[in-house]
Tab-separated table of C-alpha atoms and ligand atoms in Angstrom:
chain	number	residue	atom	x	y	z
A	19	UNK	CA	125.354	116.087	74.868
A	20	UNK	CA	126.375	113.073	72.726
A	21	UNK	CA	128.687	111.250	74.794
A	22	UNK	CA	127.341	108.420	76.588
A	23	UNK	CA	130.057	109.311	79.796
A	24	UNK	CA	128.098	112.881	79.829
A	25	UNK	CA	125.446	110.992	81.842
A	26	UNK	CA	127.771	111.051	84.628
A	27	UNK	CA	128.197	114.576	84.461
A	28	UNK	CA	125.872	116.361	86.970
A	29	UNK	CA	126.521	119.516	85.406
A	30	UNK	CA	125.645	118.717	81.804
A	31	UNK	CA	122.579	116.837	82.765
A	32	UNK	CA	121.330	120.076	84.734
A	33	UNK	CA	121.943	122.649	82.580
A	34	UNK	CA	120.357	120.579	79.635
A	35	UNK	CA	117.260	120.843	81.930
A	36	UNK	CA	116.184	124.660	82.435
A	37	UNK	CA	112.689	123.707	82.735
A	38	UNK	CA	113.081	121.782	85.858
A	39	UNK	CA	111.745	117.938	84.786
A	40	UNK	CA	114.036	116.097	86.925
A	41	UNK	CA	113.125	118.206	89.832
A	42	UNK	CA	109.588	117.472	89.200
A	43	UNK	CA	110.044	114.192	88.791
A	44	UNK	CA	112.364	113.949	92.196
A	45	UNK	CA	109.227	115.595	93.816
A	46	UNK	CA	106.771	112.983	92.548
A	47	UNK	CA	106.312	111.085	95.763
A	48	UNK	CA	105.668	114.365	97.524
A	49	UNK	CA	103.014	115.313	94.748
A	50	UNK	CA	101.066	112.048	95.185
A	51	UNK	CA	100.775	112.665	98.822
A	52	UNK	CA	99.490	116.402	98.325
A	53	UNK	CA	97.054	114.794	95.589
A	54	UNK	CA	95.721	112.613	98.343
A	55	UNK	CA	95.035	115.672	100.582
A	56	UNK	CA	93.561	117.791	97.561
A	57	UNK	CA	91.527	115.082	96.289
A	58	UNK	CA	90.180	114.332	100.165
A	59	UNK	CA	89.053	117.851	100.684
A	60	UNK	CA	86.902	117.988	97.693
A	61	UNK	CA	83.249	118.397	98.605
A	62	UNK	CA	81.176	115.700	96.545
A	63	UNK	CA	77.587	116.219	96.435
A	64	UNK	CA	75.578	113.561	97.846
A	65	UNK	CA	73.507	112.844	94.648
A	66	UNK	CA	76.449	111.889	92.869
A	67	UNK	CA	76.480	108.314	94.609
A	68	UNK	CA	75.325	105.140	92.440
A	69	UNK	CA	76.591	105.838	89.379
A	70	UNK	CA	76.399	103.096	86.685
A	71	UNK	CA	79.345	104.110	84.691
A	72	UNK	CA	82.591	106.310	84.733
A	73	UNK	CA	84.061	108.567	82.365
A	74	UNK	CA	87.440	110.262	82.269
A	75	UNK	CA	87.828	112.888	79.432
A	76	UNK	CA	91.192	114.496	78.684
A	77	UNK	CA	94.079	114.542	76.480
A	78	UNK	CA	98.029	113.808	76.789
A	79	UNK	CA	99.200	114.245	80.118
A	80	UNK	CA	95.679	114.937	81.607
A	81	UNK	CA	94.436	111.656	80.246
A	82	UNK	CA	96.927	109.302	81.321
A	83	UNK	CA	95.474	109.149	84.712
A	84	UNK	CA	92.294	107.872	83.709
A	85	UNK	CA	94.022	104.944	82.198
A	86	UNK	CA	95.644	104.359	85.527
A	87	UNK	CA	92.203	104.933	86.823
A	88	UNK	CA	90.506	102.595	84.597
A	89	UNK	CA	92.922	99.783	85.578
A	90	UNK	CA	92.719	100.195	89.023
A	91	UNK	CA	88.907	100.362	89.383
A	92	UNK	CA	88.811	97.312	87.019
A	93	UNK	CA	90.298	95.374	89.628
A	94	UNK	CA	88.220	96.672	92.428
A	95	UNK	CA	84.838	97.657	91.418
A	96	UNK	CA	82.200	96.266	89.197
A	97	UNK	CA	81.499	99.661	87.072
A	98	UNK	CA	82.852	100.142	83.583
A	99	UNK	CA	85.299	103.136	83.010
A	100	UNK	CA	86.436	104.425	79.912
A	101	UNK	CA	88.927	107.212	78.897
A	102	UNK	CA	87.479	109.778	76.162
A	103	UNK	CA	90.262	111.529	74.235
A	104	UNK	CA	88.070	113.361	72.061
A	105	UNK	CA	85.563	116.242	71.117
A	106	UNK	CA	82.784	113.752	71.530
A	107	UNK	CA	81.513	111.705	74.254
A	108	UNK	CA	80.171	108.178	73.618
A	109	UNK	CA	76.409	108.022	73.407
A	110	UNK	CA	76.084	106.097	76.633
A	111	UNK	CA	76.867	108.962	78.809
A	112	UNK	CA	74.104	109.831	80.940
A	113	UNK	CA	72.788	111.531	84.219
A	114	UNK	CA	74.150	108.002	85.872
A	115	UNK	CA	77.648	108.732	84.397
A	116	UNK	CA	80.372	110.183	86.844
A	117	UNK	CA	82.624	112.200	84.554
A	118	UNK	CA	85.931	113.726	85.250
A	119	UNK	CA	87.198	116.541	83.042
A	120	UNK	CA	90.667	116.710	83.409
A	121	UNK	CA	92.748	119.576	81.942
A	122	UNK	CA	95.889	120.695	83.533
A	123	UNK	CA	95.759	124.160	81.585
A	124	UNK	CA	91.834	124.086	81.603
A	125	UNK	CA	92.055	125.398	77.976
A	126	UNK	CA	92.191	122.121	75.630
A	127	UNK	CA	89.818	122.492	73.303
A	128	UNK	CA	88.843	118.653	72.936
A	129	UNK	CA	87.981	118.607	76.532
A	130	UNK	CA	85.858	121.618	76.822
A	131	UNK	CA	83.760	120.327	73.942
A	132	UNK	CA	83.335	116.990	75.697
A	133	UNK	CA	82.519	118.888	79.165
A	134	UNK	CA	79.733	120.831	77.095
A	135	UNK	CA	78.240	117.534	76.241
A	136	UNK	CA	78.645	116.025	79.585
A	137	UNK	CA	76.765	119.007	80.626
A	138	UNK	CA	73.868	118.687	78.062
A	139	UNK	CA	73.568	115.212	79.009
A	140	UNK	CA	73.223	115.692	82.533
A	141	UNK	CA	76.393	113.765	83.877
A	142	UNK	CA	77.869	114.070	87.444
A	143	UNK	CA	80.708	116.181	86.318
A	144	UNK	CA	83.626	116.750	88.307
A	145	UNK	CA	86.651	118.887	86.882
A	146	UNK	CA	90.151	118.357	87.630
A	147	UNK	CA	92.548	121.268	86.611
A	148	UNK	CA	94.442	124.154	87.439
A	149	UNK	CA	92.547	126.737	85.944
A	150	UNK	CA	91.804	128.271	82.662
A	151	UNK	CA	88.532	127.935	81.174
A	152	UNK	CA	87.562	124.496	82.672
A	153	UNK	CA	87.618	125.969	86.039
A	154	UNK	CA	85.552	129.094	85.271
A	155	UNK	CA	82.813	127.186	83.347
A	156	UNK	CA	82.625	124.197	85.959
A	157	UNK	CA	82.614	126.560	88.530
A	158	UNK	CA	79.829	128.724	87.033
A	159	UNK	CA	77.839	125.615	86.553
A	160	UNK	CA	78.034	124.356	90.104
A	161	UNK	CA	79.968	121.332	89.845
A	162	UNK	CA	83.118	120.397	92.157
A	163	UNK	CA	86.190	121.655	90.766
A	164	UNK	CA	89.586	120.054	92.108
A	165	UNK	CA	92.266	122.707	91.778
A	166	UNK	CA	95.911	121.615	91.510
A	167	UNK	CA	98.993	123.609	91.790
A	168	UNK	CA	100.224	125.163	88.717
A	169	UNK	CA	103.836	125.343	87.561
A	170	UNK	CA	105.000	121.826	86.254
A	171	UNK	CA	104.213	120.053	82.746
A	172	UNK	CA	100.977	118.369	82.681
A	173	UNK	CA	102.950	114.966	81.791
A	174	UNK	CA	104.948	115.840	85.250
A	175	UNK	CA	101.810	116.265	86.983
A	176	UNK	CA	100.519	112.406	86.947
A	177	UNK	CA	99.901	112.476	90.897
A	178	UNK	CA	97.812	115.530	90.483
A	179	UNK	CA	95.856	114.411	87.474
A	180	UNK	CA	95.458	110.786	88.956
A	181	UNK	CA	95.035	110.519	92.800
A	182	UNK	CA	92.418	113.305	93.417
A	183	UNK	CA	90.004	110.753	91.072
A	184	UNK	CA	90.779	107.992	93.199
A	185	UNK	CA	90.060	109.623	96.301
A	186	UNK	CA	86.773	111.055	94.916
A	187	UNK	CA	85.842	107.196	94.002
A	188	UNK	CA	86.720	106.461	97.788
A	189	UNK	CA	84.155	109.126	99.112
A	190	UNK	CA	81.745	107.690	96.916
A	191	UNK	CA	82.283	104.155	98.075
A	192	UNK	CA	83.276	102.795	95.027
A	193	UNK	CA	86.853	102.012	96.217
A	194	UNK	CA	88.744	101.495	99.524
A	195	UNK	CA	92.172	101.387	101.049
A	196	UNK	CA	93.750	104.052	98.931
A	197	UNK	CA	95.969	105.352	101.854
A	198	UNK	CA	97.541	101.671	102.356
A	199	UNK	CA	98.135	101.672	98.351
A	200	UNK	CA	99.699	105.272	98.570
A	201	UNK	CA	101.632	104.489	101.174
A	202	UNK	CA	103.296	101.585	99.333
A	203	UNK	CA	103.726	103.638	96.283
A	204	UNK	CA	105.563	106.542	97.527
A	205	UNK	CA	107.759	104.302	99.623
A	206	UNK	CA	108.580	102.518	96.276
A	207	UNK	CA	108.811	105.777	94.430
A	208	UNK	CA	111.023	107.152	96.932
A	209	UNK	CA	113.701	104.160	96.550
A	210	UNK	CA	113.541	104.315	92.763
A	211	UNK	CA	114.380	108.159	92.759
A	212	UNK	CA	117.803	107.436	94.833
A	213	UNK	CA	118.683	104.778	92.198
A	214	UNK	CA	117.631	106.905	89.030
A	215	UNK	CA	118.485	110.477	90.335
A	216	UNK	CA	120.950	112.228	87.989
A	217	UNK	CA	123.672	112.116	90.985
A	218	UNK	CA	123.664	108.254	90.502
A	219	UNK	CA	126.531	106.948	88.325
A	220	UNK	CA	125.261	105.519	85.053
A	221	UNK	CA	126.722	102.043	86.113
A	222	UNK	CA	124.154	101.944	89.079
A	223	UNK	CA	121.553	103.703	87.196
A	224	UNK	CA	118.710	101.639	85.187
A	225	UNK	CA	117.263	104.851	83.803
A	226	UNK	CA	120.619	106.206	82.554
A	227	UNK	CA	121.539	102.609	80.934
A	228	UNK	CA	118.059	102.361	79.205
A	229	UNK	CA	118.630	106.086	77.974
A	230	UNK	CA	121.915	104.808	76.763
A	231	UNK	CA	120.549	102.268	74.918
A	232	UNK	CA	117.842	104.237	73.183
A	233	UNK	CA	120.086	107.118	71.993
A	234	UNK	CA	120.339	107.040	68.302
A	235	UNK	CA	117.508	104.150	67.996
A	236	UNK	CA	113.866	103.659	68.066
A	237	UNK	CA	112.487	102.300	70.897
A	238	UNK	CA	109.693	99.913	70.743
A	239	UNK	CA	107.983	99.352	73.926
A	240	UNK	CA	105.715	96.169	74.443
A	241	UNK	CA	103.394	95.827	77.454
A	242	UNK	CA	100.167	93.832	78.442
A	243	UNK	CA	96.620	94.333	77.768
A	244	UNK	CA	94.848	95.415	80.697
A	245	UNK	CA	97.762	96.045	82.766
A	246	UNK	CA	101.078	97.773	81.521
A	247	UNK	CA	99.339	98.901	78.328
A	248	UNK	CA	99.088	102.364	79.915
A	249	UNK	CA	102.748	102.475	80.778
A	250	UNK	CA	103.748	101.338	77.388
A	251	UNK	CA	101.923	104.151	76.108
A	252	UNK	CA	103.207	106.293	78.609
A	253	UNK	CA	107.030	105.392	78.000
A	254	UNK	CA	106.226	105.999	74.531
A	255	UNK	CA	104.593	109.292	74.838
A	256	UNK	CA	107.695	110.488	77.179
A	257	UNK	CA	110.283	109.720	74.596
A	258	UNK	CA	107.895	111.651	72.214
A	259	UNK	CA	107.521	114.685	74.503
A	260	UNK	CA	110.664	114.900	76.610
A	261	UNK	CA	113.130	113.131	74.303
A	262	UNK	CA	111.670	114.780	71.104
A	263	UNK	CA	112.118	111.361	69.434
A	264	UNK	CA	109.810	108.867	67.876
A	265	UNK	CA	108.988	105.442	69.865
A	266	UNK	CA	106.259	102.874	69.315
A	267	UNK	CA	104.394	100.551	71.491
A	268	UNK	CA	102.308	97.568	71.322
A	269	UNK	CA	100.650	95.045	73.689
A	270	UNK	CA	100.449	91.216	74.077
A	271	UNK	CA	99.056	88.789	73.393
A	272	UNK	CA	97.416	91.147	70.480
A	273	UNK	CA	100.926	92.101	68.971
A	274	UNK	CA	101.525	88.079	68.736
A	275	UNK	CA	99.025	87.864	65.965
A	276	UNK	CA	100.362	90.801	63.651
A	277	UNK	CA	103.283	92.884	64.518
A	278	UNK	CA	105.548	89.852	65.578
A	279	UNK	CA	105.452	88.618	61.889
A	280	UNK	CA	107.076	92.008	60.892
A	281	UNK	CA	110.504	91.452	62.075
A	282	UNK	CA	111.955	89.867	58.827
A	283	UNK	CA	112.475	92.987	56.772
A	284	UNK	CA	114.065	95.471	55.968
A	285	UNK	CA	116.471	94.303	58.272
A	286	UNK	CA	118.944	97.472	58.246
A	287	UNK	CA	115.927	99.515	59.818
A	288	UNK	CA	115.001	96.204	62.079
A	289	UNK	CA	118.486	96.744	63.597
A	290	UNK	CA	117.720	100.337	64.809
A	291	UNK	CA	114.810	98.890	66.840
A	292	UNK	CA	115.629	99.060	70.425
A	293	UNK	CA	112.702	96.775	72.467
A	294	UNK	CA	111.531	96.924	76.198
A	295	UNK	CA	109.184	94.341	77.352
A	296	UNK	CA	107.389	95.661	80.233
A	297	UNK	CA	106.975	92.845	83.199
A	298	UNK	CA	104.502	92.437	85.810
A	299	UNK	CA	104.013	89.704	88.276
A	300	UNK	CA	100.444	89.545	87.736
A	301	UNK	CA	100.793	88.840	83.867
A	302	UNK	CA	98.913	85.845	82.766
A	303	UNK	CA	101.257	82.697	82.623
A	304	UNK	CA	100.556	82.146	79.218
A	305	UNK	CA	101.519	85.765	78.376
A	306	UNK	CA	104.615	85.689	80.394
A	307	UNK	CA	105.514	82.514	78.332
A	308	UNK	CA	104.615	84.404	74.801
A	309	UNK	CA	107.021	87.203	75.533
A	310	UNK	CA	109.886	84.639	76.233
A	311	UNK	CA	109.358	83.202	72.930
A	312	UNK	CA	108.545	86.502	71.335
A	313	UNK	CA	112.128	87.443	72.640
A	314	UNK	CA	113.576	84.182	70.789
A	315	UNK	CA	111.832	85.169	67.655
A	316	UNK	CA	113.356	88.826	67.295
A	317	UNK	CA	116.613	88.398	69.332
A	318	UNK	CA	119.953	89.244	66.819
A	319	UNK	CA	117.237	90.984	64.558
A	320	UNK	CA	116.764	94.090	66.765
A	321	UNK	CA	119.466	96.569	68.186
A	322	UNK	CA	118.531	95.135	71.770
A	323	UNK	CA	115.933	93.998	74.085
A	324	UNK	CA	115.827	95.236	77.640
A	325	UNK	CA	113.278	93.815	80.105
A	326	UNK	CA	111.994	96.256	82.907
A	327	UNK	CA	109.997	94.959	85.799
A	328	UNK	CA	107.466	96.439	88.336
A	329	UNK	CA	107.922	96.951	91.881
A	330	UNK	CA	105.195	96.442	94.740
A	331	UNK	CA	102.404	94.508	95.701
A	332	UNK	CA	99.535	96.778	94.747
A	333	UNK	CA	98.326	97.512	91.110
A	334	UNK	CA	98.868	101.432	91.426
A	335	UNK	CA	102.541	100.808	92.722
A	336	UNK	CA	103.163	98.091	89.883
A	337	UNK	CA	101.939	100.799	87.373
A	338	UNK	CA	103.472	103.878	88.641
A	339	UNK	CA	106.931	102.106	89.459
A	340	UNK	CA	107.516	101.180	85.979
A	341	UNK	CA	106.112	104.554	84.485
A	342	UNK	CA	108.633	106.570	86.677
A	343	UNK	CA	111.314	104.608	85.222
A	344	UNK	CA	110.409	105.352	81.957
A	345	UNK	CA	109.952	109.015	82.856
A	346	UNK	CA	113.383	109.300	84.015
A	347	UNK	CA	114.782	107.221	80.996
A	348	UNK	CA	112.986	109.952	78.566
A	349	UNK	CA	114.560	112.642	80.542
A	350	UNK	CA	118.299	111.497	80.187
A	351	UNK	CA	117.630	110.651	76.493
A	352	UNK	CA	116.564	114.526	76.080
A	353	UNK	CA	120.226	114.922	77.740
A	354	UNK	CA	121.966	112.727	75.435
A	355	UNK	CA	120.382	114.580	72.368
A	356	UNK	CA	121.203	117.909	74.174
A	357	UNK	CA	117.531	118.827	74.120
A	358	UNK	CA	115.497	120.930	76.996
A	359	UNK	CA	112.849	118.184	77.951
A	360	UNK	CA	110.182	120.633	78.942
A	361	UNK	CA	109.161	122.651	75.860
A	362	UNK	CA	106.738	120.714	73.582
A	363	UNK	CA	106.896	123.070	70.348
A	364	UNK	CA	104.653	121.096	68.073
A	365	UNK	CA	101.753	120.561	70.698
A	366	UNK	CA	102.143	124.640	71.370
A	367	UNK	CA	102.380	125.529	67.666
A	368	UNK	CA	98.852	123.430	67.124
A	369	UNK	CA	96.766	124.580	69.880
A	370	UNK	CA	98.030	128.312	68.637
A	371	UNK	CA	97.126	127.511	65.174
A	372	UNK	CA	93.921	125.782	66.056
A	373	UNK	CA	92.822	128.866	68.532
A	374	UNK	CA	93.642	131.355	65.352
A	375	UNK	CA	90.970	129.331	63.239
B	520	LIG	C1	102.364	118.386	77.845
B	520	LIG	C2	101.614	117.210	77.841
B	520	LIG	C3	100.345	117.121	76.509
B	520	LIG	C4	99.079	118.177	77.259
B	520	LIG	C5	98.176	117.961	76.490
B	520	LIG	C6	96.598	118.445	76.905
B	520	LIG	O1	103.272	118.194	78.875
B	520	LIG	O2	102.129	116.463	78.247
B	520	LIG	O3	100.263	116.099	76.427
B	520	LIG	O4	99.144	117.002	78.728
B	520	LIG	O5	98.411	118.718	75.228
B	520	LIG	O6	96.935	119.823	77.660
B	520	LIG	P1	96.476	119.445	79.173
B	520	LIG	O7	96.858	118.933	80.105
B	520	LIG	O8	96.415	121.257	79.611
B	520	LIG	O9	94.676	119.836	78.927
């Protein structure tokens, strides 16, 4: 599909999505509700209380929930959180660390390596997975294992891979009020999906409109450090994995100290950049000003600039609403390129080659 009018053809959009990515997106509010119930059912040993830090270890679609958790907890609990996307864990991990080992497949080698290190260090481990070796090992070692349903791509399982970890934190008394936040979140997601569903025509569908702007261009997503940074990275990852296209991201205010200088040459290539500014009500007033000035600097140099605003009051709603819009954009971009969003051949190839050696 490469005619923009085709984004109004429901049959063509659906024919392009045999793996059901749009269906998984549509079900995200229900996924979040189910994920809360799954997390609440998890038995957490009493010795898991009073931790001094939290580590989420995972990769790709299984790590992004960790970033949401990090930003959410930073607001609510005076406890450091890091997300580890590596084979090795930082030296500070010890018996006072609460460590979530997250892998949807349960077979990601970096996560299994970090899990083994966490076990050696005596960390308080919770595994979050659909199965695979991680489930087998964690059950064998006697750690709590949260098992989430199979059948979707890890990147379409963000609710399953985030919300149970928040439910565990609530059980440990580190956060509170999760049900209220989730009620707002699912309400907003339900309203957004009506506006962005394949049946909604381009003229009324923000996600289709942004996908049309991305088509044939290089998207560059700018978020804000400590808040929408995770969303900027997610949009980039979704354009890569669903749209099979390049994209780049950066954050304010850091990009005002380097990247913003690089808009003079090569003019022909700069004209191919499609910039997205992720806006949130909670952005520091000076950062909002920086965004406005930066827009003026690059206006006329790049192909276009789109501003997307978060929705809701709670931090979870604000971050997730922006994420949800990007998820839909990436699937419509895949439709425009005539590409099935679901398969990730290059990731599979790498995993297979690494398993052979
Ligand atoms: C695939 C995807 C990938 C995987 C990553 C880790 O949809 O999003 O980024 O999440 O390769 O695999 P898992 O999640 O199985 O540990």
